[in-house]
Amino acid sequence: MKVEVKSYTDKETGLTSNQALSHKKNTLEASVSKTYTKILKEHVFTFFNMINVVLAVLVIFTGSYRNMLFMLVVIFNMIIGLIQEIRSKRKLDKLALVHQQKIHVLRDGHISRTSIDQIVEDDILIIKSGDQVPCDGVLREGSIECDESMLTGESDAIEKFENDSIFSGSIIVSGQAKMQVVTVGEDTYAHSILKHAKREKRYPSQLRDSIRSIIRFSTIVLLPAGVLLFLKQFLSDPTDLNDAILSTVAAVVGMIPEGLVLLTSIALSVGVMKLTQKNVLVQELYCIETLARVDTLCLDKTGTITQGEMKVIHIDTAHDLSMIKQTLANMFSSLQDDNTTAKAIREYVSNIEPTQITKDIIPFSSSRKACGAVFQDAKYILGAYSFITQKQDPEIIKKLNEYGNKGYRTLILARSNSKDHQLYGDFEILAFILIQDALRKDASTILSYFKKQNVDLKIISGDDEKTVSALAKEAGVTGKSIDMTGIQDVRQVIEDHAIFGRVTPEQKKEMIIALKEKGHTVAMTGDGVNDVMALKEADCSIAMGSGSEAAKKIASIVLLNDQFKSLPSILHEGRCIINNIQRTASLFLVKTLFSFGLSLLTLVWLTEYPFQPIQLTLISTLATGLPSFILTLEPNATRVEGNFLVNVFSRALPGAICVVVSVILASILTPVLSTNSEQFSTICTLIAGFNALCVLTGACIPFTRLRQLLVICMIAFFAISIIFFHNFFYIVPLNITQIIFVLIICLTIPFIQRFLNLWFKKQLRLHYKKG
C-alpha cells in the first residue's frame, strides 16, 4: 500500500498557523483510564445491583421496610467505589495529560514539540529514533529505519528513503527525517490495529478470572434457586405470601457476592492512586496483581540499572588523537542518530568544527550494532568489533576483554577505502573508544531487595558480555554470564544464566517467551526501541519516563521520573493489594457459601430459610462491611503464591461449614429445644454472627492495634445490636435450653474452624508440592 500526497507542503517552513487551523486534526488517542460514563455504568448498572433493586421492590410489597436495610449497604458500597475510582481516574488522567506523547512539528519555519492530537493533515513532522509515528505520511527528506511489526508482525527493520510511505504505529529504529502527514485519526491505515495494540492486551490475572468465575457461577445459580425457594415456601403455605417473599429475598441477598467485585475495584483503584502520587503511571489496572506474582525480573542494563547517560572515558589509539577526534566530529555532524552513544560522542567532540562533508551515511541500527559515514577519501565505521569484521584478531579480542572486565563498552572506529554502503569488509582499525554508563547510585540496594523477595534477576543488554557482567556484578547480581551472539535457541541458556550480553531485540523477546513457557511470571524493564518487543511479551512491562515514546506506549507501567528506586514500592503495593484482597475475599464468600448451602437444604429438607433479610444484613456488616475496607488497605507484602480461587475458598469454607452444620443441628434438635420459627431464626442469627466474628478474628491474625480495635468494635456492634435493637433485627427471647445450645455451639465453633483451617492448609501444601 502506498500513501499518496495530494499537495506538497514546503518542507523548509511547514504549514503556517493559519493553514493549520483549516486542516483536519489528528484525533487524541484513547485515554489510559476509564471514562466517567464507564465508571458509572460499572458501579451502578451491574447485574447484582439490578437484582438488589428487584429484591427491594419485593420487600416493599410485603410492607416490611426494615428488611430493606441491605439496600443502604449496597448504596453505601456503590458510593465508596465511585468516589475511589473517580479520584484514581483524575490522578491518572492528570499524569497522562502531562506526559502525553509529543512529536516535533515544523510550522511557520520553526520546530516545536506538540502533542499528537494537535497534528493536522499536511503537517511536516520531524521523526527520529525512538519515536512512534502517529499518522500516515510520506518521507520528504532524510532516511530512517523503522519497525513495522505492529502492522505486519515482522520485526526486521525496514529502510525508508525520500518519497517512501510510512504508516502510523511504525517505530523509528534509527535515523532522522522529515515526514509530511497525509492521513490522521481514524482515517489512518493502522487505526484499528493501534487501537488494540496496547490498551486491549489481555494481561494475565488470576484475580480477574477468579472473580468472573464466581460471578458466572452465582448468575447461573441465583435466579433458578430463588424461584425454586419461593415456589416451595409459597406452595407449602399459600396463605403466607409475605413470609415466602422475605425468606426468598434473604436467601438471594446472602448468595450475592457483589461486595467482592467492589472490594477488588476499590483496592486496585487505591493502589493506582498511591502509585500516581509517586509519579508512577499505571496504564493497565490488573498489572498491579501481576507484579505481586512476579518471580523473574528482566532488566535492560542501559537506562534502568545505569544512569542512561554514556560518557566517552578514553580513546585508545596508535594514531594522532586529534585526527581521531576530527573524524568523529565529521561523522556525527552528518549522522542523525540520537541514541545515548551518539550523544556521548557529540559531547566529547562538541568543541571541534567539522571539516568534511559526508557523501553518504549509514544510520545506526540495533540489529547491526554499527553506523558509518562515507567521505570523499574513505568510509568510516563505528560500532561493535564483532559486527564490523568477520575476521576476528585474537589480540584485539584480548584487548576488548580487558576493557570489558573493567566495565567499559568499547567501540571500534575503522576505515576502509571502499565507498559502498556495506558495513562488513576489510577495515583498518583506527581507535578503541571507551564509553561507560555509570550505575545508578541506588541500583545495588534495589536489586538486593528483589533478591531478598525471591525474585530472580536477569540483566539483559546489547552491549559486550564482559562489560555487562562487570556492571551487573558491581550492582550485586551474581550468576553466570553469556554472550548471546550466535545463540539460536535461548531456551537452552535462559535458566542457567543471569547476565546476557550482545542480545538482539528478537532474542530479548524470545527470552521473555522462554521464561513464561517455563512457568515464570515475568516483569521486564526497558527504555529503548530495542526493548519494545520484549516489553510487549512480558507479563508486566515497566518503562522509564525518559525512554522512547514507543517503549512508554507499550509499557503497562511508566516510571515518569526514571525513579528506578520506585520498583520496590511498586512490588510492595501490588503484593499488599492482592494479599489483602485474598484475605478479605474469604470474608465475603463465607456468607455466600453458607447461603448457597442453606438454600439447597431449604429446597430438600428445611421447611423455611432460617434468616430474615435484615438478619443477614447484620451478619454481612460484621463479616464484610467495615472490616473488608480496613483490611484491604493494610500493608502485607509477602510473596503471593498459589491459585487465588483455591486460596480464597479454602479460607472461606471452614466458616461456611460451621454455619451450615449448626443450622442442621438446630433443625434436628427442634423437638428438644422446643423452638418456633422466630426462635429458630434467632438461634441461627446468633450462631452465624458469632461465626462471622470468629472468621474475622482469624483473618486479623497476627494482630496489630488496628486489627484489635476492629475486632473489638465488631464484637461491640454485634452485642449492642442484639441487646438494644433486638426487635429491629427480629431477635426474640430464648429459653434456658436454647441459650445453652447456642453457647455450646459458639464455644465449639473456634475449635472446628481451626481444625478445618489446618486441614485445608495441609491439603493446599500437598497440592502445591505435587504441582
Tab-separated table of C-alpha atoms in Angstrom, residues 145-468:
chain	number	residue	atom	x	y	z
A	145	GLU	CA	14.942	2.591	9.607
A	146	CYS	CA	11.601	1.675	11.108
A	147	ASP	CA	9.978	-1.297	12.787
A	148	GLU	CA	6.549	-2.026	11.302
A	149	SER	CA	5.894	-5.100	13.470
A	150	MET	CA	2.685	-3.555	14.829
A	151	LEU	CA	1.353	-3.561	11.277
A	152	THR	CA	2.993	-6.556	9.640
A	153	GLY	CA	4.129	-8.773	12.517
A	154	GLU	CA	7.644	-8.750	11.026
A	155	SER	CA	10.279	-7.391	13.414
A	156	ASP	CA	13.022	-6.694	10.830
A	157	ALA	CA	13.941	-3.021	10.441
A	158	ILE	CA	12.849	-1.542	7.098
A	159	GLU	CA	14.794	1.257	5.426
A	160	LYS	CA	12.774	4.237	4.261
A	161	PHE	CA	14.003	6.944	1.892
A	162	GLU	CA	12.595	10.090	0.334
A	163	ASN	CA	9.075	9.652	-1.130
A	164	ASP	CA	8.564	6.324	0.684
A	165	SER	CA	5.313	5.789	2.584
A	166	ILE	CA	5.355	5.451	6.354
A	167	PHE	CA	2.424	4.313	8.461
A	168	SER	CA	1.177	5.185	11.900
A	169	GLY	CA	2.298	2.752	14.558
A	170	SER	CA	5.729	2.324	12.966
A	171	ILE	CA	8.619	2.775	15.399
A	172	ILE	CA	11.712	4.664	14.240
A	173	VAL	CA	14.731	2.468	14.977
A	174	SER	CA	17.413	4.802	13.636
A	175	GLY	CA	17.913	7.932	11.604
A	176	GLN	CA	16.002	11.196	11.306
A	177	ALA	CA	13.735	12.511	8.582
A	178	LYS	CA	11.030	14.964	7.637
A	179	MET	CA	7.629	13.418	7.005
A	180	GLN	CA	4.513	15.010	5.538
A	181	VAL	CA	1.286	13.926	7.201
A	182	VAL	CA	-1.298	12.632	4.718
A	183	THR	CA	-4.000	10.928	6.829
A	184	VAL	CA	-4.847	11.391	10.500
A	185	GLY	CA	-7.015	9.876	13.220
A	186	GLU	CA	-9.464	7.168	12.236
A	187	ASP	CA	-8.507	7.517	8.564
A	188	THR	CA	-5.051	6.024	9.110
A	189	TYR	CA	-4.257	2.586	7.772
A	190	ALA	CA	-3.291	1.284	11.197
A	191	HIS	CA	-6.139	2.800	13.230
A	192	SER	CA	-7.843	-0.475	14.080
A	193	ILE	CA	-4.524	-2.155	14.880
A	194	LEU	CA	-3.235	0.685	17.026
A	195	LYS	CA	-6.486	0.871	18.943
A	196	HIS	CA	-5.814	-2.601	20.288
A	197	ALA	CA	-2.025	-2.694	20.182
A	198	LYS	CA	-1.560	-1.611	23.794
A	199	ARG	CA	-4.703	-0.978	25.756
A	200	GLU	CA	-6.551	-4.149	24.818
A	201	LYS	CA	-3.741	-6.566	25.596
A	202	ARG	CA	-5.157	-9.163	27.959
A	203	TYR	CA	-2.743	-9.301	30.854
A	204	PRO	CA	-2.788	-12.498	32.918
A	205	SER	CA	-4.871	-12.063	36.054
A	206	GLN	CA	-5.994	-14.832	38.379
A	207	LEU	CA	-7.887	-12.204	40.339
A	208	ARG	CA	-9.947	-11.002	37.385
A	209	ASP	CA	-10.587	-14.507	36.067
A	210	SER	CA	-11.471	-15.903	39.507
A	211	ILE	CA	-13.965	-13.153	40.268
A	212	ARG	CA	-15.560	-13.616	36.851
A	213	SER	CA	-15.868	-17.341	37.577
A	214	ILE	CA	-17.562	-16.630	40.926
A	215	ILE	CA	-19.951	-14.153	39.294
A	216	ARG	CA	-20.684	-16.531	36.435
A	217	PHE	CA	-21.497	-19.347	38.861
A	218	SER	CA	-23.618	-17.051	41.033
A	219	THR	CA	-25.500	-15.795	37.995
A	220	ILE	CA	-26.282	-19.317	36.822
A	221	VAL	CA	-27.460	-20.500	40.261
A	222	LEU	CA	-29.060	-17.363	41.691
A	223	LEU	CA	-32.251	-16.985	39.675
A	224	PRO	CA	-33.342	-20.634	39.498
A	225	ALA	CA	-32.520	-21.099	43.215
A	226	GLY	CA	-34.592	-18.018	44.125
A	227	VAL	CA	-37.561	-19.123	42.034
A	228	LEU	CA	-37.500	-22.668	43.461
A	229	LEU	CA	-37.212	-21.389	47.050
A	230	PHE	CA	-40.173	-19.091	46.585
A	231	LEU	CA	-42.294	-21.814	44.983
A	232	LYS	CA	-41.501	-24.331	47.710
A	233	GLN	CA	-42.319	-21.979	50.593
A	234	PHE	CA	-45.360	-20.437	48.923
A	235	LEU	CA	-46.847	-23.785	47.883
A	236	SER	CA	-46.290	-25.217	51.371
A	237	ASP	CA	-48.337	-22.303	52.814
A	238	PRO	CA	-50.150	-20.256	50.102
A	239	THR	CA	-51.747	-18.036	52.783
A	240	ASP	CA	-48.393	-16.533	53.827
A	241	LEU	CA	-47.102	-14.837	50.681
A	242	ASN	CA	-45.118	-12.203	52.589
A	243	ASP	CA	-43.061	-14.766	54.518
A	244	ALA	CA	-42.276	-16.640	51.300
A	245	ILE	CA	-41.095	-13.410	49.668
A	246	LEU	CA	-38.973	-12.309	52.655
A	247	SER	CA	-37.448	-15.744	53.053
A	248	THR	CA	-36.545	-15.855	49.343
A	249	VAL	CA	-35.128	-12.318	49.443
A	250	ALA	CA	-32.937	-13.264	52.430
A	251	ALA	CA	-31.559	-16.313	50.615
A	252	VAL	CA	-30.816	-14.414	47.387
A	253	VAL	CA	-29.233	-11.435	49.237
A	254	GLY	CA	-26.990	-13.890	51.063
A	255	MET	CA	-25.879	-15.544	47.828
A	256	ILE	CA	-24.951	-12.287	46.047
A	257	PRO	CA	-21.161	-11.653	46.219
A	258	GLU	CA	-21.402	-8.086	44.937
A	259	GLY	CA	-19.099	-6.797	47.656
A	260	LEU	CA	-16.273	-8.896	46.255
A	261	VAL	CA	-16.359	-7.036	42.935
A	262	LEU	CA	-16.493	-3.700	44.735
A	263	LEU	CA	-13.648	-4.666	47.043
A	264	THR	CA	-11.399	-5.549	44.096
A	265	SER	CA	-12.220	-2.373	42.202
A	266	ILE	CA	-11.569	-0.168	45.229
A	267	ALA	CA	-8.342	-1.940	46.204
A	268	LEU	CA	-6.883	-1.665	42.686
A	269	SER	CA	-8.014	1.955	42.323
A	270	VAL	CA	-6.452	2.920	45.652
A	271	GLY	CA	-3.258	1.137	44.586
A	272	VAL	CA	-3.168	3.100	41.333
A	273	MET	CA	-3.761	6.339	43.246
A	274	LYS	CA	-0.887	5.610	45.644
A	275	LEU	CA	1.444	4.915	42.748
A	276	THR	CA	0.456	8.090	40.868
A	277	GLN	CA	1.497	10.054	43.950
A	278	LYS	CA	4.964	8.575	43.387
A	279	ASN	CA	4.923	9.638	39.712
A	280	VAL	CA	4.246	6.112	38.521
A	281	LEU	CA	1.776	5.971	35.630
A	282	VAL	CA	-0.259	2.744	35.658
A	283	GLN	CA	-1.628	2.082	32.172
A	284	GLU	CA	-3.097	-1.366	32.900
A	285	LEU	CA	-5.048	-1.885	36.141
A	286	TYR	CA	-4.505	-5.619	36.589
A	287	CYS	CA	-0.744	-5.388	36.052
A	288	ILE	CA	-0.607	-4.467	39.767
A	289	GLU	CA	-1.698	-8.017	40.537
A	290	THR	CA	0.830	-9.409	38.058
A	291	LEU	CA	3.583	-7.545	39.887
A	292	ALA	CA	2.551	-9.238	43.110
A	293	ARG	CA	3.171	-12.631	41.488
A	294	VAL	CA	6.393	-11.773	39.646
A	295	ASP	CA	9.176	-14.279	40.284
A	296	THR	CA	11.533	-13.161	37.498
A	297	LEU	CA	12.577	-9.581	36.748
A	298	CYS	CA	14.413	-8.890	33.475
A	299	LEU	CA	16.305	-5.609	33.454
A	300	ASP	CA	17.700	-3.865	30.440
A	301	LYS	CA	21.080	-2.531	31.550
A	302	THR	CA	21.190	0.864	29.867
A	303	GLY	CA	18.896	3.448	31.405
A	304	THR	CA	17.498	1.127	34.056
A	305	ILE	CA	20.269	-0.098	36.364
A	306	THR	CA	22.598	2.502	34.840
A	307	GLN	CA	22.049	6.238	34.581
A	308	GLY	CA	21.483	6.048	30.831
A	309	GLU	CA	23.964	8.854	30.110
A	310	MET	CA	27.009	7.496	28.303
A	311	LYS	CA	30.352	9.268	28.551
A	312	VAL	CA	33.482	8.833	26.477
A	313	ILE	CA	36.081	7.933	29.099
A	314	HIS	CA	39.140	7.401	26.907
A	315	ILE	CA	40.283	6.836	23.324
A	316	ASP	CA	42.998	4.242	22.833
A	317	THR	CA	44.744	4.795	19.500
A	318	ALA	CA	48.143	4.466	17.860
A	319	HIS	CA	47.222	7.331	15.534
A	320	ASP	CA	47.058	11.049	16.139
A	321	LEU	CA	44.300	11.640	18.730
A	322	SER	CA	43.308	14.972	17.162
A	323	MET	CA	42.782	13.196	13.814
A	324	ILE	CA	40.515	10.645	15.517
A	325	LYS	CA	38.509	13.395	17.191
A	326	GLN	CA	38.199	15.285	13.895
A	327	THR	CA	36.944	12.135	12.157
A	328	LEU	CA	34.313	11.631	14.843
A	329	ALA	CA	33.264	15.289	14.593
A	330	ASN	CA	32.908	14.947	10.820
A	331	MET	CA	30.887	11.742	11.119
A	332	PHE	CA	28.470	12.927	13.759
A	333	SER	CA	27.842	16.291	12.165
A	334	SER	CA	26.065	14.333	9.415
A	335	LEU	CA	24.809	11.237	11.229
A	336	GLN	CA	21.390	11.958	12.654
A	337	ASP	CA	21.401	9.145	15.221
A	338	ASP	CA	20.145	10.393	18.556
A	339	ASN	CA	20.882	7.426	20.822
A	340	THR	CA	22.909	7.712	24.021
A	341	THR	CA	26.155	6.626	22.331
A	342	ALA	CA	25.789	9.281	19.634
A	343	LYS	CA	25.059	11.917	22.270
A	344	ALA	CA	28.171	10.908	24.238
A	345	ILE	CA	30.431	11.201	21.174
A	346	ARG	CA	28.915	14.542	20.141
A	347	GLU	CA	29.519	15.821	23.662
A	348	TYR	CA	33.121	14.589	23.523
A	349	VAL	CA	33.859	16.445	20.237
A	350	SER	CA	31.499	19.384	20.825
A	351	ASN	CA	34.344	21.931	20.576
A	352	ILE	CA	35.581	20.643	17.197
A	353	GLU	CA	34.177	22.058	13.952
A	354	PRO	CA	33.589	19.530	11.117
A	355	THR	CA	35.962	19.883	8.150
A	356	GLN	CA	34.442	17.369	5.716
A	357	ILE	CA	31.002	16.801	4.290
A	358	THR	CA	29.711	13.236	4.020
A	359	LYS	CA	28.722	11.789	0.671
A	360	ASP	CA	26.550	9.117	2.291
A	361	ILE	CA	25.589	7.981	5.790
A	362	ILE	CA	24.770	4.589	7.282
A	363	PRO	CA	22.453	5.136	10.291
A	364	PHE	CA	22.903	3.047	13.412
A	365	SER	CA	20.525	0.120	13.899
A	366	SER	CA	20.215	-2.191	16.875
A	367	SER	CA	20.436	-5.218	14.577
A	368	ARG	CA	23.851	-4.378	13.086
A	369	LYS	CA	25.322	-2.544	16.136
A	370	ALA	CA	27.184	-0.033	13.958
A	371	CYS	CA	26.878	3.188	11.959
A	372	GLY	CA	29.020	4.783	9.315
A	373	ALA	CA	29.754	7.690	7.023
A	374	VAL	CA	31.249	7.842	3.529
A	375	PHE	CA	33.558	10.769	2.739
A	376	GLN	CA	35.460	11.753	-0.398
A	377	ASP	CA	38.556	9.813	0.601
A	378	ALA	CA	37.260	6.850	2.642
A	379	LYS	CA	34.468	5.152	4.523
A	380	TYR	CA	34.466	5.209	8.342
A	381	ILE	CA	32.600	2.751	10.515
A	382	LEU	CA	31.923	2.983	14.253
A	383	GLY	CA	30.471	0.059	16.161
A	384	ALA	CA	30.964	-3.256	17.909
A	385	TYR	CA	34.032	-5.172	16.682
A	386	SER	CA	32.188	-8.436	16.050
A	387	PHE	CA	29.671	-6.605	13.849
A	388	ILE	CA	32.289	-4.803	11.752
A	389	THR	CA	34.565	-7.615	10.649
A	390	GLN	CA	34.155	-11.345	10.303
A	391	LYS	CA	37.907	-11.913	10.710
A	392	GLN	CA	38.482	-11.767	14.460
A	393	ASP	CA	42.006	-10.754	15.561
A	394	PRO	CA	42.929	-12.595	18.813
A	395	GLU	CA	44.975	-9.632	20.040
A	396	ILE	CA	42.082	-7.243	19.570
A	397	ILE	CA	39.698	-9.682	21.239
A	398	LYS	CA	42.092	-9.896	24.207
A	399	LYS	CA	42.191	-6.111	24.498
A	400	LEU	CA	38.391	-5.858	24.253
A	401	ASN	CA	38.051	-8.428	27.034
A	402	GLU	CA	40.356	-6.399	29.248
A	403	TYR	CA	38.248	-3.290	28.699
A	404	GLY	CA	35.053	-5.252	29.206
A	405	ASN	CA	36.270	-6.669	32.509
A	406	LYS	CA	36.680	-3.088	33.708
A	407	GLY	CA	33.074	-2.282	32.797
A	408	TYR	CA	33.776	-0.287	29.656
A	409	ARG	CA	31.786	-0.506	26.474
A	410	THR	CA	34.295	-0.452	23.626
A	411	LEU	CA	33.505	0.799	20.129
A	412	ILE	CA	35.824	0.354	17.192
A	413	LEU	CA	36.495	3.221	14.798
A	414	ALA	CA	37.614	1.706	11.487
A	415	ARG	CA	38.440	2.980	7.995
A	416	SER	CA	38.043	1.456	4.552
A	417	ASN	CA	38.867	2.712	1.079
A	418	SER	CA	35.624	1.145	-0.148
A	419	LYS	CA	32.850	3.685	-0.764
A	420	ASP	CA	29.916	1.251	-0.767
A	421	HIS	CA	27.069	1.066	1.722
A	422	GLN	CA	28.287	-2.177	3.327
A	423	LEU	CA	29.418	-2.439	6.939
A	424	TYR	CA	31.382	-5.693	6.639
A	425	GLY	CA	34.708	-5.652	4.813
A	426	ASP	CA	38.448	-5.150	5.177
A	427	PHE	CA	38.845	-2.310	7.623
A	428	GLU	CA	41.811	-0.669	9.239
A	429	ILE	CA	41.281	-0.312	12.987
A	430	LEU	CA	41.968	3.308	13.941
A	431	ALA	CA	40.921	3.531	17.590
A	432	PHE	CA	39.222	1.956	20.571
A	433	ILE	CA	36.642	4.326	22.029
A	434	LEU	CA	35.900	3.541	25.666
A	435	ILE	CA	32.436	4.517	26.852
A	436	GLN	CA	30.879	3.938	30.220
A	437	ASP	CA	27.405	4.275	31.644
A	438	ALA	CA	27.670	4.569	35.412
A	439	LEU	CA	25.410	2.579	37.709
A	440	ARG	CA	22.553	4.321	39.413
A	441	LYS	CA	23.524	5.080	42.998
A	442	ASP	CA	20.658	3.029	44.403
A	443	ALA	CA	20.925	0.118	41.924
A	444	SER	CA	22.657	-2.365	44.252
A	445	THR	CA	20.263	-1.620	47.134
A	446	ILE	CA	17.197	-2.090	44.943
A	447	LEU	CA	18.432	-5.280	43.304
A	448	SER	CA	19.337	-6.648	46.734
A	449	TYR	CA	15.731	-6.030	47.805
A	450	PHE	CA	14.401	-8.104	44.914
A	451	LYS	CA	16.766	-10.969	45.698
A	452	LYS	CA	15.525	-10.992	49.304
A	453	GLN	CA	11.986	-11.174	47.921
A	454	ASN	CA	12.910	-14.364	45.999
A	455	VAL	CA	12.663	-12.603	42.651
A	456	ASP	CA	15.158	-13.985	40.132
A	457	LEU	CA	17.095	-11.240	38.309
A	458	LYS	CA	18.183	-11.299	34.661
A	459	ILE	CA	20.391	-8.478	33.325
A	460	ILE	CA	19.982	-8.151	29.556
A	461	SER	CA	21.911	-5.854	27.240
A	462	GLY	CA	23.032	-5.397	23.672
A	463	ASP	CA	26.489	-4.439	24.971
A	464	ASP	CA	29.509	-6.698	25.233
A	465	GLU	CA	29.017	-9.547	27.706
A	466	LYS	CA	32.150	-8.640	29.693
A	467	THR	CA	31.002	-5.043	30.104
A	468	VAL	CA	27.526	-6.089	31.169
